[in-house]
Amino acid sequence: DQQVKQNSPSLSVQEGRISILNCDYTNSMFDYFLWYKKYPAEGPTFLISISSIKDKNEDGRFTVFLNKSAKHLSLHIVPSQPGDSAVYFCAASAPGTGGGADGLTFGKGTHLIIQP
Amino acid sequence: NAGVTQTPKFRVLKTGQSMTLLCAQDMNHEYMYWYRQDPGMGLRLIHYSVGEGTTAKGEVPDGYNVSRLKKQNFLLGLESAAPSQTSVYFCASSWTDQETQYFGPGTRLLVL
């Protein structure tokens, strides 16, 4: 059962326009959400995060929106640039229990392609 | 400051062989993780550690063992490799389970 879903395997956007990547989750215990960017043959790199107590977090060209009632978050990139072409993973975590950590639950990723 | 490093970068094994993947971090993080990435599957947690001398199972632990003898190192072992373990393996570390995880560059493993 997939707890974090990215339903679009790929997305093509023209340079300069807005890119919107979507992510849905099912586990109501998730309280921290992250977006990672991954280039081929490299490890994922952290992009932006949001806590469940917020509904928006902005960092330069990147904004993440969280809709808890819909269990949905989205990443907006404005304006899109050629270097943004990569695979974007949505990830979520729940509070650890008993001092443990369950890592991050990842979506399957969306391949963003920025066209010149 | 190298961040998270992984050794080796690429390895080919025959079925039944064993090997150890090494992860090292220089950020003094308490938490360390091993993930595998397969096509169309995203990243899945294999094992993790919440501190030196501790390990715990993640989502897909079967066929793997781990050890955290030193805080900065997290080892992933395959005792008897199987073709199903062909994957890209990523190590990550973080301060706490609520903090951002930082990933290494990955180890590509092919089991024939």
mmCIF file of C-alpha atoms in Angstrom:
data_model
loop_
_atom_site.group_PDB
_atom_site.id
_atom_site.type_symbol
_atom_site.label_atom_id
_atom_site.label_comp_id
_atom_site.label_asym_id
_atom_site.label_seq_id
_atom_site.Cartn_x
_atom_site.Cartn_y
_atom_site.Cartn_z
ATOM 1 C CA ASP A 1 0.000 0.000 0.000
ATOM 2 C CA GLN A 2 1.606 3.205 -1.177
ATOM 3 C CA GLN A 3 1.449 5.853 1.523
ATOM 4 C CA VAL A 4 2.993 8.596 -0.601
ATOM 5 C CA LYS A 5 1.837 8.878 -4.186
ATOM 6 C CA GLN A 6 3.141 10.895 -7.069
ATOM 7 C CA ASN A 7 0.720 10.120 -9.831
ATOM 8 C CA SER A 8 2.579 11.848 -12.639
ATOM 9 C CA PRO A 9 5.690 9.895 -13.702
ATOM 10 C CA SER A 10 6.750 12.780 -15.916
ATOM 11 C CA LEU A 11 5.976 16.416 -16.554
ATOM 12 C CA SER A 12 7.125 18.657 -19.383
ATOM 13 C CA VAL A 13 7.163 22.436 -18.889
ATOM 14 C CA GLN A 14 8.427 25.266 -21.017
ATOM 15 C CA GLU A 15 11.336 27.298 -19.687
ATOM 16 C CA GLY A 16 10.148 30.378 -17.814
ATOM 17 C CA ARG A 17 6.720 28.943 -16.997
ATOM 18 C CA ILE A 18 5.518 27.502 -13.699
ATOM 19 C CA SER A 19 6.128 23.844 -12.855
ATOM 20 C CA ILE A 20 3.665 22.246 -10.450
ATOM 21 C CA LEU A 21 4.477 18.841 -9.009
ATOM 22 C CA ASN A 22 1.861 17.061 -6.946
ATOM 23 C CA CYS A 23 1.971 14.553 -4.142
ATOM 24 C CA ASP A 24 -0.768 12.788 -2.156
ATOM 25 C CA TYR A 25 -0.426 10.857 1.074
ATOM 26 C CA THR A 26 -2.645 8.498 3.014
ATOM 27 C CA ASN A 27 -1.010 8.255 6.447
ATOM 28 C CA SER A 28 -2.548 10.855 8.757
ATOM 29 C CA MET A 29 0.425 10.447 11.138
ATOM 30 C CA PHE A 30 2.781 12.147 8.693
ATOM 31 C CA ASP A 31 3.726 15.552 10.054
ATOM 32 C CA TYR A 32 6.799 16.540 8.084
ATOM 33 C CA PHE A 33 7.091 16.662 4.325
ATOM 34 C CA LEU A 34 10.064 17.150 2.069
ATOM 35 C CA TRP A 35 10.906 17.477 -1.579
ATOM 36 C CA TYR A 36 14.123 16.054 -2.954
ATOM 37 C CA LYS A 37 15.667 16.606 -6.336
ATOM 38 C CA LYS A 38 17.713 13.912 -8.034
ATOM 39 C CA TYR A 39 19.980 14.102 -11.057
ATOM 40 C CA PRO A 40 21.063 10.893 -12.845
ATOM 41 C CA ALA A 41 23.919 9.026 -11.111
ATOM 42 C CA GLU A 42 23.718 11.285 -8.039
ATOM 43 C CA GLY A 43 22.084 11.001 -4.641
ATOM 44 C CA PRO A 44 18.889 12.892 -3.853
ATOM 45 C CA THR A 45 19.468 16.422 -2.618
ATOM 46 C CA PHE A 46 17.149 18.216 -0.242
ATOM 47 C CA LEU A 47 15.131 20.985 -1.820
ATOM 48 C CA ILE A 48 12.465 22.259 0.564
ATOM 49 C CA SER A 49 10.363 21.024 3.457
ATOM 50 C CA ILE A 50 7.200 21.883 5.330
ATOM 51 C CA SER A 51 5.883 21.017 8.746
ATOM 52 C CA SER A 52 2.251 20.065 9.201
ATOM 53 C CA ILE A 53 1.665 23.174 11.300
ATOM 54 C CA LYS A 54 2.153 25.308 8.178
ATOM 55 C CA ASP A 55 0.367 25.414 4.853
ATOM 56 C CA LYS A 56 3.051 27.148 2.824
ATOM 57 C CA ASN A 57 6.816 27.419 2.753
ATOM 58 C CA GLU A 58 8.788 29.449 0.265
ATOM 59 C CA ASP A 59 12.452 29.437 -0.673
ATOM 60 C CA GLY A 60 13.407 31.499 -3.671
ATOM 61 C CA ARG A 61 11.818 30.034 -6.784
ATOM 62 C CA PHE A 62 10.441 27.065 -4.843
ATOM 63 C CA THR A 63 7.219 27.014 -2.849
ATOM 64 C CA VAL A 64 5.606 24.036 -1.194
ATOM 65 C CA PHE A 65 1.916 24.065 -0.336
ATOM 66 C CA LEU A 66 0.301 21.669 2.115
ATOM 67 C CA ASN A 67 -3.421 20.903 2.266
ATOM 68 C CA LYS A 68 -3.859 18.660 5.286
ATOM 69 C CA SER A 69 -7.566 18.099 4.853
ATOM 70 C CA ALA A 70 -6.978 16.798 1.350
ATOM 71 C CA LYS A 71 -3.713 15.073 2.311
ATOM 72 C CA HIS A 72 -2.082 16.778 -0.618
ATOM 73 C CA LEU A 73 1.048 18.792 -1.164
ATOM 74 C CA SER A 74 2.476 20.470 -4.197
ATOM 75 C CA LEU A 75 5.780 21.985 -5.243
ATOM 76 C CA HIS A 76 5.729 25.102 -7.392
ATOM 77 C CA ILE A 77 8.810 26.210 -9.302
ATOM 78 C CA VAL A 78 8.650 29.705 -10.759
ATOM 79 C CA PRO A 79 10.150 30.447 -13.188
ATOM 80 C CA SER A 80 11.287 27.037 -14.412
ATOM 81 C CA GLN A 81 14.878 26.834 -15.628
ATOM 82 C CA PRO A 82 16.744 24.173 -17.659
ATOM 83 C CA GLY A 83 18.725 23.149 -14.561
ATOM 84 C CA ASP A 84 15.469 22.181 -12.893
ATOM 85 C CA SER A 85 15.218 19.154 -15.175
ATOM 86 C CA ALA A 86 15.513 16.238 -12.755
ATOM 87 C CA VAL A 87 13.476 13.651 -10.889
ATOM 88 C CA TYR A 88 11.610 15.108 -7.917
ATOM 89 C CA PHE A 89 10.711 12.922 -4.969
ATOM 90 C CA CYS A 90 8.092 13.771 -2.419
ATOM 91 C CA ALA A 91 8.809 12.309 1.036
ATOM 92 C CA ALA A 92 7.047 12.239 4.376
ATOM 93 C CA SER A 93 7.848 11.264 7.923
ATOM 94 C CA ALA A 94 5.900 10.522 11.067
ATOM 95 C CA PRO A 95 7.123 11.165 14.608
ATOM 96 C CA GLY A 96 9.390 8.418 15.843
ATOM 97 C CA THR A 97 7.999 6.099 18.474
ATOM 98 C CA GLY A 98 9.979 4.691 21.386
ATOM 99 C CA GLY A 99 12.998 6.699 20.371
ATOM 100 C CA GLY A 100 13.145 5.040 16.975
ATOM 101 C CA ALA A 101 13.064 6.470 13.464
ATOM 102 C CA ASP A 102 11.286 5.093 10.472
ATOM 103 C CA GLY A 103 13.161 7.055 7.901
ATOM 104 C CA LEU A 104 11.304 8.777 5.124
ATOM 105 C CA THR A 105 8.512 7.330 3.021
ATOM 106 C CA PHE A 106 9.115 8.310 -0.571
ATOM 107 C CA GLY A 107 6.877 8.652 -3.561
ATOM 108 C CA LYS A 108 7.990 7.086 -6.820
ATOM 109 C CA GLY A 109 9.140 10.396 -8.250
ATOM 110 C CA THR A 110 8.171 12.726 -11.083
ATOM 111 C CA HIS A 111 10.595 13.366 -13.924
ATOM 112 C CA LEU A 112 10.444 17.072 -14.695
ATOM 113 C CA ILE A 113 11.623 18.117 -18.130
ATOM 114 C CA ILE A 114 12.131 21.802 -18.834
ATOM 115 C CA GLN A 115 11.933 22.552 -22.514
ATOM 116 C CA PRO A 116 13.761 25.562 -23.985
ATOM 117 C CA ASN B 1 33.537 18.609 4.786
ATOM 118 C CA ALA B 2 32.651 15.676 2.508
ATOM 119 C CA GLY B 3 29.109 15.113 3.825
ATOM 120 C CA VAL B 4 27.997 11.542 3.141
ATOM 121 C CA THR B 5 30.283 9.266 1.152
ATOM 122 C CA GLN B 6 29.705 5.725 -0.080
ATOM 123 C CA THR B 7 32.131 2.985 -1.078
ATOM 124 C CA PRO B 8 32.221 1.429 -3.652
ATOM 125 C CA LYS B 9 30.470 3.382 -6.411
ATOM 126 C CA PHE B 10 29.796 0.301 -8.528
ATOM 127 C CA ARG B 11 30.094 -3.429 -8.017
ATOM 128 C CA VAL B 12 29.224 -6.612 -9.889
ATOM 129 C CA LEU B 13 28.580 -9.755 -7.863
ATOM 130 C CA LYS B 14 27.747 -13.326 -8.723
ATOM 131 C CA THR B 15 24.770 -14.952 -7.037
ATOM 132 C CA GLY B 16 25.765 -16.229 -3.615
ATOM 133 C CA GLN B 17 28.721 -13.894 -3.119
ATOM 134 C CA SER B 18 28.904 -11.567 -0.176
ATOM 135 C CA MET B 19 29.915 -7.944 0.117
ATOM 136 C CA THR B 20 29.791 -4.935 2.390
ATOM 137 C CA LEU B 21 28.815 -1.412 1.419
ATOM 138 C CA LEU B 22 30.357 1.338 3.485
ATOM 139 C CA CYS B 23 28.738 4.652 4.340
ATOM 140 C CA ALA B 24 30.601 7.424 6.132
ATOM 141 C CA GLN B 25 29.383 10.832 7.292
ATOM 142 C CA ASP B 26 31.364 13.683 8.795
ATOM 143 C CA MET B 27 28.450 15.757 10.099
ATOM 144 C CA ASN B 28 28.272 14.056 13.501
ATOM 145 C CA HIS B 29 24.726 12.905 12.742
ATOM 146 C CA GLU B 30 23.093 10.451 15.106
ATOM 147 C CA TYR B 31 20.733 8.892 12.576
ATOM 148 C CA MET B 32 21.835 6.918 9.542
ATOM 149 C CA TYR B 33 19.820 5.049 6.927
ATOM 150 C CA TRP B 34 20.188 2.649 4.029
ATOM 151 C CA TYR B 35 17.744 2.851 1.113
ATOM 152 C CA ARG B 36 17.475 1.053 -2.169
ATOM 153 C CA GLN B 37 16.108 2.567 -5.344
ATOM 154 C CA ASP B 38 14.554 0.415 -8.023
ATOM 155 C CA PRO B 39 12.944 1.576 -11.270
ATOM 156 C CA GLY B 40 9.378 2.716 -10.673
ATOM 157 C CA MET B 41 9.641 2.039 -6.934
ATOM 158 C CA GLY B 42 11.089 5.223 -5.454
ATOM 159 C CA LEU B 43 13.401 4.795 -2.466
ATOM 160 C CA ARG B 44 12.678 2.138 0.133
ATOM 161 C CA LEU B 45 14.208 1.950 3.584
ATOM 162 C CA ILE B 46 16.252 -1.168 4.293
ATOM 163 C CA HIS B 47 17.692 -0.553 7.775
ATOM 164 C CA TYR B 48 18.429 2.436 9.940
ATOM 165 C CA SER B 49 20.353 3.378 13.045
ATOM 166 C CA VAL B 50 19.501 5.920 15.729
ATOM 167 C CA GLY B 51 22.989 5.991 17.204
ATOM 168 C CA GLU B 52 26.271 4.184 17.598
ATOM 169 C CA GLY B 53 25.726 0.515 18.400
ATOM 170 C CA THR B 54 22.040 0.511 17.395
ATOM 171 C CA THR B 55 20.282 -0.792 14.289
ATOM 172 C CA ALA B 56 16.680 -1.401 13.301
ATOM 173 C CA LYS B 57 14.744 -2.851 10.381
ATOM 174 C CA GLY B 58 13.065 -0.727 7.775
ATOM 175 C CA GLU B 59 10.571 -1.585 5.084
ATOM 176 C CA VAL B 60 12.649 -4.137 3.105
ATOM 177 C CA PRO B 61 15.292 -5.653 5.467
ATOM 178 C CA ASP B 62 15.351 -9.269 4.248
ATOM 179 C CA GLY B 63 18.697 -10.415 2.869
ATOM 180 C CA TYR B 64 20.628 -7.541 4.439
ATOM 181 C CA ASN B 65 22.469 -6.961 7.689
ATOM 182 C CA VAL B 66 23.890 -3.736 9.098
ATOM 183 C CA SER B 67 26.308 -2.582 11.742
ATOM 184 C CA ARG B 68 27.062 0.780 13.342
ATOM 185 C CA LEU B 69 30.223 0.244 15.362
ATOM 186 C CA LYS B 70 31.316 3.863 14.973
ATOM 187 C CA LYS B 71 29.042 6.880 14.904
ATOM 188 C CA GLN B 72 30.334 8.063 11.554
ATOM 189 C CA ASN B 73 30.063 4.708 9.744
ATOM 190 C CA PHE B 74 27.088 2.569 8.757
ATOM 191 C CA LEU B 75 27.790 -0.718 6.987
ATOM 192 C CA LEU B 76 25.338 -2.665 4.853
ATOM 193 C CA GLY B 77 26.113 -6.338 4.302
ATOM 194 C CA LEU B 78 24.820 -8.854 1.814
ATOM 195 C CA GLU B 79 25.692 -12.342 3.014
ATOM 196 C CA SER B 80 24.503 -14.214 -0.073
ATOM 197 C CA ALA B 81 23.670 -11.911 -2.953
ATOM 198 C CA ALA B 82 20.636 -12.588 -5.142
ATOM 199 C CA PRO B 83 19.660 -11.059 -8.513
ATOM 200 C CA SER B 84 16.705 -9.388 -6.751
ATOM 201 C CA GLN B 85 19.247 -7.281 -4.873
ATOM 202 C CA THR B 86 20.381 -5.616 -8.072
ATOM 203 C CA SER B 87 19.668 -1.987 -7.281
ATOM 204 C CA VAL B 88 21.113 1.400 -6.459
ATOM 205 C CA TYR B 89 21.815 1.770 -2.761
ATOM 206 C CA PHE B 90 21.755 5.128 -1.020
ATOM 207 C CA CYS B 91 22.952 5.967 2.442
ATOM 208 C CA ALA B 92 21.623 8.990 4.322
ATOM 209 C CA SER B 93 22.125 10.668 7.670
ATOM 210 C CA SER B 94 20.323 13.221 9.821
ATOM 211 C CA TRP B 95 20.447 14.847 13.260
ATOM 212 C CA THR B 96 17.085 13.454 14.323
ATOM 213 C CA ASP B 97 14.178 11.621 12.749
ATOM 214 C CA GLN B 98 12.469 14.951 12.216
ATOM 215 C CA GLU B 99 15.379 16.604 10.457
ATOM 216 C CA THR B 100 16.332 16.660 6.810
ATOM 217 C CA GLN B 101 18.245 13.625 5.616
ATOM 218 C CA TYR B 102 21.407 14.086 3.579
ATOM 219 C CA PHE B 103 22.194 11.472 0.980
ATOM 220 C CA GLY B 104 25.363 9.954 -0.382
ATOM 221 C CA PRO B 105 25.992 9.579 -4.132
ATOM 222 C CA GLY B 106 24.851 5.950 -4.250
ATOM 223 C CA THR B 107 26.309 2.505 -4.946
ATOM 224 C CA ARG B 108 25.182 0.707 -8.050
ATOM 225 C CA LEU B 109 25.090 -3.057 -7.484
ATOM 226 C CA LEU B 110 24.570 -5.671 -10.169
ATOM 227 C CA VAL B 111 24.047 -9.276 -9.122
ATOM 228 C CA LEU B 112 24.379 -11.806 -11.915
#
